[in-house]
mmCIF file of C-alpha atoms and ligand atoms in Angstrom:
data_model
loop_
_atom_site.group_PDB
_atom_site.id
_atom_site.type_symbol
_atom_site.label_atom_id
_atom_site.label_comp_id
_atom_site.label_asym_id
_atom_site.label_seq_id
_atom_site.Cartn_x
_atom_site.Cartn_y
_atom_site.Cartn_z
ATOM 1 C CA UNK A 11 -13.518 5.839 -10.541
ATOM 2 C CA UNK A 12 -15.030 7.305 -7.569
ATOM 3 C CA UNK A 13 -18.295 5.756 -6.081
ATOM 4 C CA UNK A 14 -21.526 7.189 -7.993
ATOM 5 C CA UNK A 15 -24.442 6.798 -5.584
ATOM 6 C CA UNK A 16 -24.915 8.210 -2.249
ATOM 7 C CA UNK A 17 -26.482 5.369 -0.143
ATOM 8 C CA UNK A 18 -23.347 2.535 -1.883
ATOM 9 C CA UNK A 19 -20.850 5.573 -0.692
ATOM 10 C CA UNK A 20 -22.730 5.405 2.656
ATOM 11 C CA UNK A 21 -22.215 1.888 3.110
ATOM 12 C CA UNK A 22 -18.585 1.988 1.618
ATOM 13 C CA UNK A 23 -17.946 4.664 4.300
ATOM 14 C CA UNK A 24 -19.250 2.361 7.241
ATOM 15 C CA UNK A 25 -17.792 -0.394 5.842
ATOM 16 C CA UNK A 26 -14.287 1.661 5.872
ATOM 17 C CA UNK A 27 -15.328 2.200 9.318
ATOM 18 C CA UNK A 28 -15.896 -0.800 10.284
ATOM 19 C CA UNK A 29 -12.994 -2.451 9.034
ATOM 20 C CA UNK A 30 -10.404 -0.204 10.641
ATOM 21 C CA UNK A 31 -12.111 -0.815 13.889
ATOM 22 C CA UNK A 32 -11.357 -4.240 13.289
ATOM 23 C CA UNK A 33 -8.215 -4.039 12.151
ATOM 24 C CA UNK A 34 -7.267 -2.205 15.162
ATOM 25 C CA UNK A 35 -8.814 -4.397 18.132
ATOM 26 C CA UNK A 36 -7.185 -7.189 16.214
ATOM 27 C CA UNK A 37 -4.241 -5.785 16.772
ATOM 28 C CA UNK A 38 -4.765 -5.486 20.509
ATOM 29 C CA UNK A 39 -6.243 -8.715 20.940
ATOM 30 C CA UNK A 40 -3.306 -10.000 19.786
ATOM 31 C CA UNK A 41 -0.760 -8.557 22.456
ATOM 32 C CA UNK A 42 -3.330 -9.496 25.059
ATOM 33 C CA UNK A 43 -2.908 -13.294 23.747
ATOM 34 C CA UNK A 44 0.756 -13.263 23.341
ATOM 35 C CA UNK A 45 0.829 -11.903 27.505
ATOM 36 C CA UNK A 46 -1.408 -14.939 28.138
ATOM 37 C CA UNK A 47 1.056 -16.911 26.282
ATOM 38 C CA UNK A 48 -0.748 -18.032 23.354
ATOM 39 C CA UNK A 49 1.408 -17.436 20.332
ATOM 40 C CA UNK A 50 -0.302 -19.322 17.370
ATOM 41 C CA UNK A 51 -3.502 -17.088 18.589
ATOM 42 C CA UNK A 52 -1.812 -13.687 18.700
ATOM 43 C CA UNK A 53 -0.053 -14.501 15.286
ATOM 44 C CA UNK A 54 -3.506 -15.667 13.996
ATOM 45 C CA UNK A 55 -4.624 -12.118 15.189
ATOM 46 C CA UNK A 56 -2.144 -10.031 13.402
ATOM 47 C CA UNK A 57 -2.590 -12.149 9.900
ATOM 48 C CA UNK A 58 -6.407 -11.470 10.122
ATOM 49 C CA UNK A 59 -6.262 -8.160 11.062
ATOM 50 C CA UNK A 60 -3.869 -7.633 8.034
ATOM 51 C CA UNK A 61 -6.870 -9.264 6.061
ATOM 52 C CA UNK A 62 -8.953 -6.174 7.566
ATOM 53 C CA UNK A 63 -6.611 -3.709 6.437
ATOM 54 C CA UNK A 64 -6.847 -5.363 3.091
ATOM 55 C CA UNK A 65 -10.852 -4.623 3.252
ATOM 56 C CA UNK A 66 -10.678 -1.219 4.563
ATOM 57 C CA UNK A 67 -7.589 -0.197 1.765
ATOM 58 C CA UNK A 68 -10.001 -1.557 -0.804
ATOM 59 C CA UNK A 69 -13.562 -0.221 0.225
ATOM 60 C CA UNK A 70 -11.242 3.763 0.872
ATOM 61 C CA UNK A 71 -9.998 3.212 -3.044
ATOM 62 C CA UNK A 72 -13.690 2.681 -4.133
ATOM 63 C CA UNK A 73 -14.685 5.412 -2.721
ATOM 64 C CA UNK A 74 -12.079 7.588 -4.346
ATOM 65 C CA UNK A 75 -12.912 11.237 -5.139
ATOM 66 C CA UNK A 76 -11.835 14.283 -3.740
ATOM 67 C CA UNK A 77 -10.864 15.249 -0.032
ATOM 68 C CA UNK A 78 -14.075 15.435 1.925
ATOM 69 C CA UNK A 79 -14.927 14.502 5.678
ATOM 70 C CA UNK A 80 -18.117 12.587 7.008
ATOM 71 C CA UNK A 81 -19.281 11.237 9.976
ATOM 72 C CA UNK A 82 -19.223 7.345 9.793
ATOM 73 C CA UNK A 83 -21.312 5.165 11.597
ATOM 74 C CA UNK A 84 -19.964 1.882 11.604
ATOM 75 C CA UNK A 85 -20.582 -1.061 14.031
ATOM 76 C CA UNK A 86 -17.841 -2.025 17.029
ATOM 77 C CA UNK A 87 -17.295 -4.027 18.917
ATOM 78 C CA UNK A 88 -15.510 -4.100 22.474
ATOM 79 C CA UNK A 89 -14.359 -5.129 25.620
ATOM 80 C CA UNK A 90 -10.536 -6.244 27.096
ATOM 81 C CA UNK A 91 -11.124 -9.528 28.438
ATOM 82 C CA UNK A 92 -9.151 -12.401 28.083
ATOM 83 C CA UNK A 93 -8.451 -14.298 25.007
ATOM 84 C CA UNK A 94 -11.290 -16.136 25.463
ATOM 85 C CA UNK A 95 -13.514 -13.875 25.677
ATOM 86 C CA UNK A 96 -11.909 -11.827 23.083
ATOM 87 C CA UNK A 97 -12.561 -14.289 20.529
ATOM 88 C CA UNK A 98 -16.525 -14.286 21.734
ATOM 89 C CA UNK A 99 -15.793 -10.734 20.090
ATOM 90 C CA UNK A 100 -14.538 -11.621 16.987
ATOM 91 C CA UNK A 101 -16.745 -14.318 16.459
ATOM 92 C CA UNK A 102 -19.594 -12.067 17.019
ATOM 93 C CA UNK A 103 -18.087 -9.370 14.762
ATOM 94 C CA UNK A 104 -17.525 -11.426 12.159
ATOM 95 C CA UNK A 105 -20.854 -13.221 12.200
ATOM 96 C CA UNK A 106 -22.433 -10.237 11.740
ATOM 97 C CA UNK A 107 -20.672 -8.983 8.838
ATOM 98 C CA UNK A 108 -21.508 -12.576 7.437
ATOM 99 C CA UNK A 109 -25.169 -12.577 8.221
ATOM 100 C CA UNK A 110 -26.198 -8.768 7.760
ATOM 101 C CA UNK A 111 -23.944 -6.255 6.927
ATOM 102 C CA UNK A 112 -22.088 -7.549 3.368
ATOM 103 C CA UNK A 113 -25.151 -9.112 2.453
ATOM 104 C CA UNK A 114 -27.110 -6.497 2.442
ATOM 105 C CA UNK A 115 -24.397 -3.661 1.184
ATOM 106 C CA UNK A 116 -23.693 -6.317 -1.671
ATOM 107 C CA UNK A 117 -27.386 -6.393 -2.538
ATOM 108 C CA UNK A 118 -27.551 -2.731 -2.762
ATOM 109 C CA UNK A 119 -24.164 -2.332 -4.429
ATOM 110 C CA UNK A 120 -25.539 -4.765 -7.260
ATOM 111 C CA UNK A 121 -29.004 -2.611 -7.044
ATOM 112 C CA UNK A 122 -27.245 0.763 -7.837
ATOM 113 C CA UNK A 123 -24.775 -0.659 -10.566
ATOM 114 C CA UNK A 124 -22.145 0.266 -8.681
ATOM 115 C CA UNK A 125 -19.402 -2.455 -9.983
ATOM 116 C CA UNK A 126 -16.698 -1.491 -7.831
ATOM 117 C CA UNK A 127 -17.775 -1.160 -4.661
ATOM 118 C CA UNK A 128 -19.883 -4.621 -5.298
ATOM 119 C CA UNK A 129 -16.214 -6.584 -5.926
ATOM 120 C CA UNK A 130 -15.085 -4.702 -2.729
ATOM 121 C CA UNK A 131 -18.232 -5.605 -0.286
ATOM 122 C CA UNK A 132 -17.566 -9.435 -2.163
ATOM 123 C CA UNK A 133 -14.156 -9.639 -1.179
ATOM 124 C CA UNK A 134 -14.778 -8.593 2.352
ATOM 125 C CA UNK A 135 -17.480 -11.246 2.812
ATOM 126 C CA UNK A 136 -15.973 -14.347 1.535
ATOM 127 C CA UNK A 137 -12.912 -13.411 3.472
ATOM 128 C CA UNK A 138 -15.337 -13.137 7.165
ATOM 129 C CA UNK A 139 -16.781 -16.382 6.652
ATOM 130 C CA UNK A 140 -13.083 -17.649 6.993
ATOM 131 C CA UNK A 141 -12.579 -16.061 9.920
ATOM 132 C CA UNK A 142 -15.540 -16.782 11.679
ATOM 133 C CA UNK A 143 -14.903 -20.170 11.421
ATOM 134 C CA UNK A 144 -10.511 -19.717 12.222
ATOM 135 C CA UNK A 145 -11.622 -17.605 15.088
ATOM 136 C CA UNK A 146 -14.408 -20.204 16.226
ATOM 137 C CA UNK A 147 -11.787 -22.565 16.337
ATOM 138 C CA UNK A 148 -9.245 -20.493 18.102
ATOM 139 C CA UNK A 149 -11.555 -20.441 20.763
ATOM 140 C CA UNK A 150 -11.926 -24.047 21.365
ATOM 141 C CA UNK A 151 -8.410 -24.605 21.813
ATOM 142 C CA UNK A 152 -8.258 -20.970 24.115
ATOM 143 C CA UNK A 153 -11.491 -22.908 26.619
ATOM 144 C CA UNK A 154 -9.053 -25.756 27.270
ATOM 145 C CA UNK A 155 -6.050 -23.740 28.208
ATOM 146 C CA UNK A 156 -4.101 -25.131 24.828
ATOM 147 C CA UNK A 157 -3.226 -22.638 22.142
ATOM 148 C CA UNK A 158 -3.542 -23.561 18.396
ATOM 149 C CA UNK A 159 -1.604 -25.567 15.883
ATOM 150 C CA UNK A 160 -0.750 -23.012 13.466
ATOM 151 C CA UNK A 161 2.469 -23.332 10.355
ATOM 152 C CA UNK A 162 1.308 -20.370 8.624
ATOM 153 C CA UNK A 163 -1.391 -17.794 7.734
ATOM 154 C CA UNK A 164 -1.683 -16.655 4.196
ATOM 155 C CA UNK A 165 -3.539 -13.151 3.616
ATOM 156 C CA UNK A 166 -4.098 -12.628 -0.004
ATOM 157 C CA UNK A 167 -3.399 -8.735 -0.351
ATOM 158 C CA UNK A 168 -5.990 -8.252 -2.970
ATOM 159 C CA UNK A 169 -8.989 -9.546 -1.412
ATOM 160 C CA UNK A 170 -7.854 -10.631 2.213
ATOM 161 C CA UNK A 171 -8.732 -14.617 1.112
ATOM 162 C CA UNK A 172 -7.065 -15.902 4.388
ATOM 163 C CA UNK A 173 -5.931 -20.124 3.971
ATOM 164 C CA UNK A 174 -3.843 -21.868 6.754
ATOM 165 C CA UNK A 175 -0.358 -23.888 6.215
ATOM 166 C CA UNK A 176 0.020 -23.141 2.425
ATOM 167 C CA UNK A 177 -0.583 -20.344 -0.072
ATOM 168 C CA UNK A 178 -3.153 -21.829 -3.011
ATOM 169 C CA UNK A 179 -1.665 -22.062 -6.526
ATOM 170 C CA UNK A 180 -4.004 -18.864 -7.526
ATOM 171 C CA UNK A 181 -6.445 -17.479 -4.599
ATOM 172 C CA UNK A 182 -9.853 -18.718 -5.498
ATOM 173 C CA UNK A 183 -11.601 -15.591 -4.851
ATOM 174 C CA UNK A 184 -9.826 -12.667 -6.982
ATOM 175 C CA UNK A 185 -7.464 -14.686 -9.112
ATOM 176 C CA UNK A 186 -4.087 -13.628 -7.231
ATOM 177 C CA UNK A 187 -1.148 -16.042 -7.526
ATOM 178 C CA UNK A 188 0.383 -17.722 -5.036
ATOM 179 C CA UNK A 189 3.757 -15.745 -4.747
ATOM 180 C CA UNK A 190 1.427 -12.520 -4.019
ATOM 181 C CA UNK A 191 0.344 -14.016 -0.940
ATOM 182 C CA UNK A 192 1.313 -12.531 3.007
ATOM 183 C CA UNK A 193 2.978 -15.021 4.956
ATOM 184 C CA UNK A 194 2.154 -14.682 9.207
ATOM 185 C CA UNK B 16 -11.226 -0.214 35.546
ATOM 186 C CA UNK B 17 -13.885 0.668 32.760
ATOM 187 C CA UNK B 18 -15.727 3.769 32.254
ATOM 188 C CA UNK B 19 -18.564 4.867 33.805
ATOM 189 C CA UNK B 20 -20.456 7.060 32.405
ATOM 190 C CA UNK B 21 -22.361 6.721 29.590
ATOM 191 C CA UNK B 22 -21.426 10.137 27.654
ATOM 192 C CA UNK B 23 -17.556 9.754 28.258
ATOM 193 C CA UNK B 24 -18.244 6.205 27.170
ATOM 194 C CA UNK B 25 -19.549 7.096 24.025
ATOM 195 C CA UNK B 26 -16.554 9.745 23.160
ATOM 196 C CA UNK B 27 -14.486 7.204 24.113
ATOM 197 C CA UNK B 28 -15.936 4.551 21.365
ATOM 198 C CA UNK B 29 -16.069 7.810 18.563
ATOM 199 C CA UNK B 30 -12.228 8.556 19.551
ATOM 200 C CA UNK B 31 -11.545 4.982 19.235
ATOM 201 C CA UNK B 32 -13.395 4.787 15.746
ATOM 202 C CA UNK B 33 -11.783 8.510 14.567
ATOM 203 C CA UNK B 34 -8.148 6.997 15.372
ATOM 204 C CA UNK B 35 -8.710 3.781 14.089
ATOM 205 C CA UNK B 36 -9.816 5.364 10.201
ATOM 206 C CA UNK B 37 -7.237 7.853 10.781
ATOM 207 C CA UNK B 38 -4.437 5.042 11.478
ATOM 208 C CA UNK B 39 -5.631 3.080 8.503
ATOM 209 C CA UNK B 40 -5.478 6.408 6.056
ATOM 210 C CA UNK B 41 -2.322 7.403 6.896
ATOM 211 C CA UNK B 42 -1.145 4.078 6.098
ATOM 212 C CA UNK B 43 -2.840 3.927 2.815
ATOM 213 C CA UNK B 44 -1.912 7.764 1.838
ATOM 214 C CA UNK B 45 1.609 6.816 2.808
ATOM 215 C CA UNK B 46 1.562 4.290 -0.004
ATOM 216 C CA UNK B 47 0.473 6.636 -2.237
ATOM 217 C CA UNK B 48 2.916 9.095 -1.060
ATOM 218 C CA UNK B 49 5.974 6.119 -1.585
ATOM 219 C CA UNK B 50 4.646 5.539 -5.038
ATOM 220 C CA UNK B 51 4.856 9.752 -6.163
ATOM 221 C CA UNK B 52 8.363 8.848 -4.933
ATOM 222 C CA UNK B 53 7.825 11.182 -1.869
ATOM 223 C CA UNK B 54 9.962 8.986 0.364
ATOM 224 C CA UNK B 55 10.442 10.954 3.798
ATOM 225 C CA UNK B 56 6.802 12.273 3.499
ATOM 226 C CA UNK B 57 5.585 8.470 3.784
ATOM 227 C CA UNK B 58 7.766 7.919 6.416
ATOM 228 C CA UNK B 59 5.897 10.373 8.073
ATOM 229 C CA UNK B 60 2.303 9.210 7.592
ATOM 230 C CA UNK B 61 4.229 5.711 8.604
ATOM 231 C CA UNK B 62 4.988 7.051 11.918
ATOM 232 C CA UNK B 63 2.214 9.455 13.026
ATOM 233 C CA UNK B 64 -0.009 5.760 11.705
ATOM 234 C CA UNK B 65 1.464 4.511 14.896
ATOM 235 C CA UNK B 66 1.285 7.231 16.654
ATOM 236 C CA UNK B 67 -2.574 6.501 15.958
ATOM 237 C CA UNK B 68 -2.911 3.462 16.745
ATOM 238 C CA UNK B 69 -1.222 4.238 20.880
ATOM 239 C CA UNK B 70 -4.203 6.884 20.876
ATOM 240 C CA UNK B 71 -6.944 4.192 19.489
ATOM 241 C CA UNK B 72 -5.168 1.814 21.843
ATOM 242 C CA UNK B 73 -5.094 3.914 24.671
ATOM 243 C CA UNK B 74 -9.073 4.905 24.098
ATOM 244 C CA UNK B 75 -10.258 0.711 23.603
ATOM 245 C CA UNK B 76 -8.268 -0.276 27.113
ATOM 246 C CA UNK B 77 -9.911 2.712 28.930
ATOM 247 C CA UNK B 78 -13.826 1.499 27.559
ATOM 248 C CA UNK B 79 -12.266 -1.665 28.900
ATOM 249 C CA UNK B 80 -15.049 -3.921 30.541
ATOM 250 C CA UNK B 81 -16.923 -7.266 29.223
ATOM 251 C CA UNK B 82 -17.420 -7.876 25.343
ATOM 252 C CA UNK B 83 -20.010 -5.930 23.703
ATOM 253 C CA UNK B 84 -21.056 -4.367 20.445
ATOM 254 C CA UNK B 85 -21.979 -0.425 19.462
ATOM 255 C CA UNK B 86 -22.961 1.821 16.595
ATOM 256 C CA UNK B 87 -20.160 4.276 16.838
ATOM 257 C CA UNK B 88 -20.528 7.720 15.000
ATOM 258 C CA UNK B 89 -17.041 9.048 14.373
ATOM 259 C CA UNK B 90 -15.561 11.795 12.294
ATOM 260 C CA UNK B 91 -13.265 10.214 8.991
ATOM 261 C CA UNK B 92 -11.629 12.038 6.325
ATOM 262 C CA UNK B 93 -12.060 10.587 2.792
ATOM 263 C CA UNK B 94 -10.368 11.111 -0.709
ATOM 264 C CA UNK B 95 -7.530 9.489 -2.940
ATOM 265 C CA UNK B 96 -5.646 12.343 -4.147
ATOM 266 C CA UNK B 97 -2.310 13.503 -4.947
ATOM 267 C CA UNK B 98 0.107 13.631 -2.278
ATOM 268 C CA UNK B 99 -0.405 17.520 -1.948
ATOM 269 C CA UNK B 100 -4.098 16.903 -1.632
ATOM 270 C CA UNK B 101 -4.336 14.192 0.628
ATOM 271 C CA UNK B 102 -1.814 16.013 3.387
ATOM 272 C CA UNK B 103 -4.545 19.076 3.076
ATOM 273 C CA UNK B 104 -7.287 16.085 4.221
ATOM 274 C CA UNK B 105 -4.811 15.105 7.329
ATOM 275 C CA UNK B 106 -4.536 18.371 8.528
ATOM 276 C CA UNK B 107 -8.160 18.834 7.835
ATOM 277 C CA UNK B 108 -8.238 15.868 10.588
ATOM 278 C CA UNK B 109 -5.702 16.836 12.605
ATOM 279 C CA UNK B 110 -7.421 20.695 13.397
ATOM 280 C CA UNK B 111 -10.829 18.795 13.653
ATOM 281 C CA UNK B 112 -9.333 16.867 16.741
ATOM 282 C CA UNK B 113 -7.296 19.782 18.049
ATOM 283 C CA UNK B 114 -9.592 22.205 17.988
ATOM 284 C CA UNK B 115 -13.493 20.666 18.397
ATOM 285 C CA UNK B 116 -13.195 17.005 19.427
ATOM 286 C CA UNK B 117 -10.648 16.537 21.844
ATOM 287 C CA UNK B 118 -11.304 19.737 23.840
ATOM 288 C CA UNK B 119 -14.385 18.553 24.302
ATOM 289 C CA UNK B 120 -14.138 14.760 24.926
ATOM 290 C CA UNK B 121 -11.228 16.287 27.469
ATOM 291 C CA UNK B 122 -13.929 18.877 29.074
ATOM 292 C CA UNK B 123 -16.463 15.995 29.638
ATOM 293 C CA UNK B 124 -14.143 13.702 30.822
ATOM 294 C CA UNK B 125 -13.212 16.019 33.544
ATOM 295 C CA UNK B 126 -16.936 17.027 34.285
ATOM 296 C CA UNK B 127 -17.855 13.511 34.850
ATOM 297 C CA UNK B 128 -14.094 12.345 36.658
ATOM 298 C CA UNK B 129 -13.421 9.951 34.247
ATOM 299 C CA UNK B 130 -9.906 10.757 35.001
ATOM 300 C CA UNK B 131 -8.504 7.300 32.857
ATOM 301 C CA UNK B 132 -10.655 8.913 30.140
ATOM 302 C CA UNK B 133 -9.140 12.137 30.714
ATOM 303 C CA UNK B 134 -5.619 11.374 30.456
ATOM 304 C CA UNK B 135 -6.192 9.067 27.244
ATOM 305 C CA UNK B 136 -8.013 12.760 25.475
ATOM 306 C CA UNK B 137 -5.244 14.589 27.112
ATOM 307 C CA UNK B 138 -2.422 12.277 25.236
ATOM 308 C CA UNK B 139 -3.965 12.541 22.124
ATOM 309 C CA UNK B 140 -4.981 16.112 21.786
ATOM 310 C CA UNK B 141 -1.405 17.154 22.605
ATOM 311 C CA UNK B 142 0.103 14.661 20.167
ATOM 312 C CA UNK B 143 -2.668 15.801 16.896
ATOM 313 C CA UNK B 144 -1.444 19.784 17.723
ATOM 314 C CA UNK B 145 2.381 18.142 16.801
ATOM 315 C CA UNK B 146 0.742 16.338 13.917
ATOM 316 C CA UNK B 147 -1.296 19.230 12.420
ATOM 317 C CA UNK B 148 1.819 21.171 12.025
ATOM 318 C CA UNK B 149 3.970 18.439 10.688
ATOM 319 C CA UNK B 150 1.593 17.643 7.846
ATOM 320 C CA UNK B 151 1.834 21.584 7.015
ATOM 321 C CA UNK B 152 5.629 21.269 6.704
ATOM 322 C CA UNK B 153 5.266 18.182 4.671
ATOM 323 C CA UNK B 154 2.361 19.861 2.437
ATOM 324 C CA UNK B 155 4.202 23.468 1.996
ATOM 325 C CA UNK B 156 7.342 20.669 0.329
ATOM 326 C CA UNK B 157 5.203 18.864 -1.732
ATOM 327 C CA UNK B 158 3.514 21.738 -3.311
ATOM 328 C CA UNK B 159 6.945 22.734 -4.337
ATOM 329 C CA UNK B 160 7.009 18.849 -5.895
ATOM 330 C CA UNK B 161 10.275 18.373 -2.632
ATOM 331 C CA UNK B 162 10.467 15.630 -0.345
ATOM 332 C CA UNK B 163 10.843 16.735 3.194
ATOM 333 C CA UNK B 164 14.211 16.194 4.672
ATOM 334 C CA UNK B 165 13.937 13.841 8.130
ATOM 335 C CA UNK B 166 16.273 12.345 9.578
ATOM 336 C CA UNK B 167 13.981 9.901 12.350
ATOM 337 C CA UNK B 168 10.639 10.268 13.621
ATOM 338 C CA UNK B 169 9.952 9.135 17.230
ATOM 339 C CA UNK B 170 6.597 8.315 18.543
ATOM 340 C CA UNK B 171 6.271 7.457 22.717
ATOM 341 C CA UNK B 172 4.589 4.580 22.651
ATOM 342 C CA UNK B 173 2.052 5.671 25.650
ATOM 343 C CA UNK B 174 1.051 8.924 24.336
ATOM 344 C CA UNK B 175 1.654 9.127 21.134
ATOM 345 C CA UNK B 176 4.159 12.439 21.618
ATOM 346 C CA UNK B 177 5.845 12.787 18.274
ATOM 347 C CA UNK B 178 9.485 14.241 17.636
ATOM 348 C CA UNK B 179 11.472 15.095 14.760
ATOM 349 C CA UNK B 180 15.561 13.874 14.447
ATOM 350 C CA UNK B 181 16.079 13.006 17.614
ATOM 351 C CA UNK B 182 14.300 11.257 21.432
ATOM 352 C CA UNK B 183 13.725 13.655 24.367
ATOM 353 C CA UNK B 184 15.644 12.221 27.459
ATOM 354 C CA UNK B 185 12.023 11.934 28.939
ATOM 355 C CA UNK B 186 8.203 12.265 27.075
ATOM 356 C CA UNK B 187 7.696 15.751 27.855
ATOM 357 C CA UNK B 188 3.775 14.639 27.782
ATOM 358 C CA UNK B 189 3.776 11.217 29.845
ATOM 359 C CA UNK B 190 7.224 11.073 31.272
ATOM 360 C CA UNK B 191 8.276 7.905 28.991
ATOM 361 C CA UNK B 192 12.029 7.638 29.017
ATOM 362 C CA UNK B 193 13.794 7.797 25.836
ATOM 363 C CA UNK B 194 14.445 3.999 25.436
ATOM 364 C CA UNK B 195 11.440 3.521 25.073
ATOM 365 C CA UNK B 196 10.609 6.030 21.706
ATOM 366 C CA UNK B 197 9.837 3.819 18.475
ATOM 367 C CA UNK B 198 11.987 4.999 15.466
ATOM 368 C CA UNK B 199 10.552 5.589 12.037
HETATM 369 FE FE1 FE2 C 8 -12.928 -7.538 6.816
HETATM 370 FE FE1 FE2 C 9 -12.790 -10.519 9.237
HETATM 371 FE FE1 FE2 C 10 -7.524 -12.902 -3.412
HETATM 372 FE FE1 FE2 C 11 -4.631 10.515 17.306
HETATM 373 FE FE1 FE2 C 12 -2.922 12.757 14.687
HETATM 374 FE FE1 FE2 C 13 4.639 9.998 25.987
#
């Protein structure tokens, strides 16, 4: 069912926004580190921006409804630097949707009774915290020259719950079982 | 080398954000698309997805420069619809870009001689005139509850130039040679 109130469809919107930006720089971050040579980092790139895509398919769903346009405003963020630096990005990004933007769309989702889009905003910000941290240390490896140890990534497709070297029996977030889970 | 100017800067960052939601909706559309068992038609949104993401990528390298963050205001297209009504919301996009947002980006660029800018506007508005028309075709089938018929679609990975069946020889748009087309 379609979003109800205008200011959760606002934030749904940016969030959308926000998350296909992501998904997308991801995805170029990632060839830059695989030029530089740093494979586990590149592949960790591609399984979180996969997580991303997860958020942004979810939050588009919510808000549902009928063809319409709008103009989104939705934070960024930028620069082609190298990997280093590029993680200093995503880092940033993701601390940010941590510290300000899901808390405070959850808070407003939960305000307006709006049920869907609160599971949606939840999802994405359990998932960030995770990659603040995978991306943190991605970059301590990436200041020492050395790339990361990495077997696997697992993306959980219903709420982008992202877990290194094994798939959990059932993702602790959304309930999801382990054979569901998107190997990188 | 990165931009200079603030204004082309800007357009750059909205084109980046407009292609990013648009590459993430045609992937999600094409899922619904696969699911109403409209098989070539997903294929489609499949391609002219990646056809998005070479204009999104083309617009981040060209901002280029050091890590940094921005509000960007960009244009989306919302709505989960039937097949038939979600094709009228990509062409909706697709004429947006063709006939007020590229032209315009592509004016500036040239008034200020941002001339990376200007050839990343260029490559895109030719590639969204292709794409307007080809989400007609597959829209004028659908209403008639047909698949389209498609043999490939190719997509020049610098431009974004999109063909039907079969790889020019050379991109008649960027001069890519045909080797290098992605198939769909
Ligand atoms: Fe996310
Ligand atoms: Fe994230
Ligand atoms: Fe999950
Ligand atoms: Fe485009
Ligand atoms: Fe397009
Ligand atoms: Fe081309």
């Amino acid at each position: 069912m379609p979003v109800k109130n205008a200011r959760t469809a606002d934030f749904l919107r940016s969030a959308y926004g926000g998350e296909s930006m992501a998904h997308m720089r991801y995805l170029l971050w990632g060839e830059i580190a695989e030029k530089e040579g740093f494979k586990n980092i590149a592949r960790l790139f591609e399984a979180i921006s996969y997580a991303e895509r997860v958020h942004a398919s979810n939050h588009f769903h919510e808000i549902g409804g009928e063809t319409s346009d709008a103009t989104v405003a939705a934070g960024g963020v930028f620069g082609v630097g190298k990997t280093v630096d590029n993680l200093q990005g995503a880092i940033n990004g993701e601390l940010h949707e941590v510290e300000q933007m899901y808390p405070v769309y959850l808070n407003t989702a939960r305000f307006q009774n709006e049920t869907g889009a609160e599971r949606s905003f939840h999802f994405a910000l359990e998932a960030e915290k995770i990659h603040a941290k995978l991306f943190k240390d991605a970059q301590n490896a990436a200041k020492q020259g050395k790339d990361i140890e990495l077997k696997a990534v697992y993306i959980c497709p219903v709420c982008g719950h992202t877990v290194l070297d094994e798939a959990p029996d059932k993702c602790p977030i959304c309930g999801a079982s382990k054979e569901m889970f998107k190997a990188f």
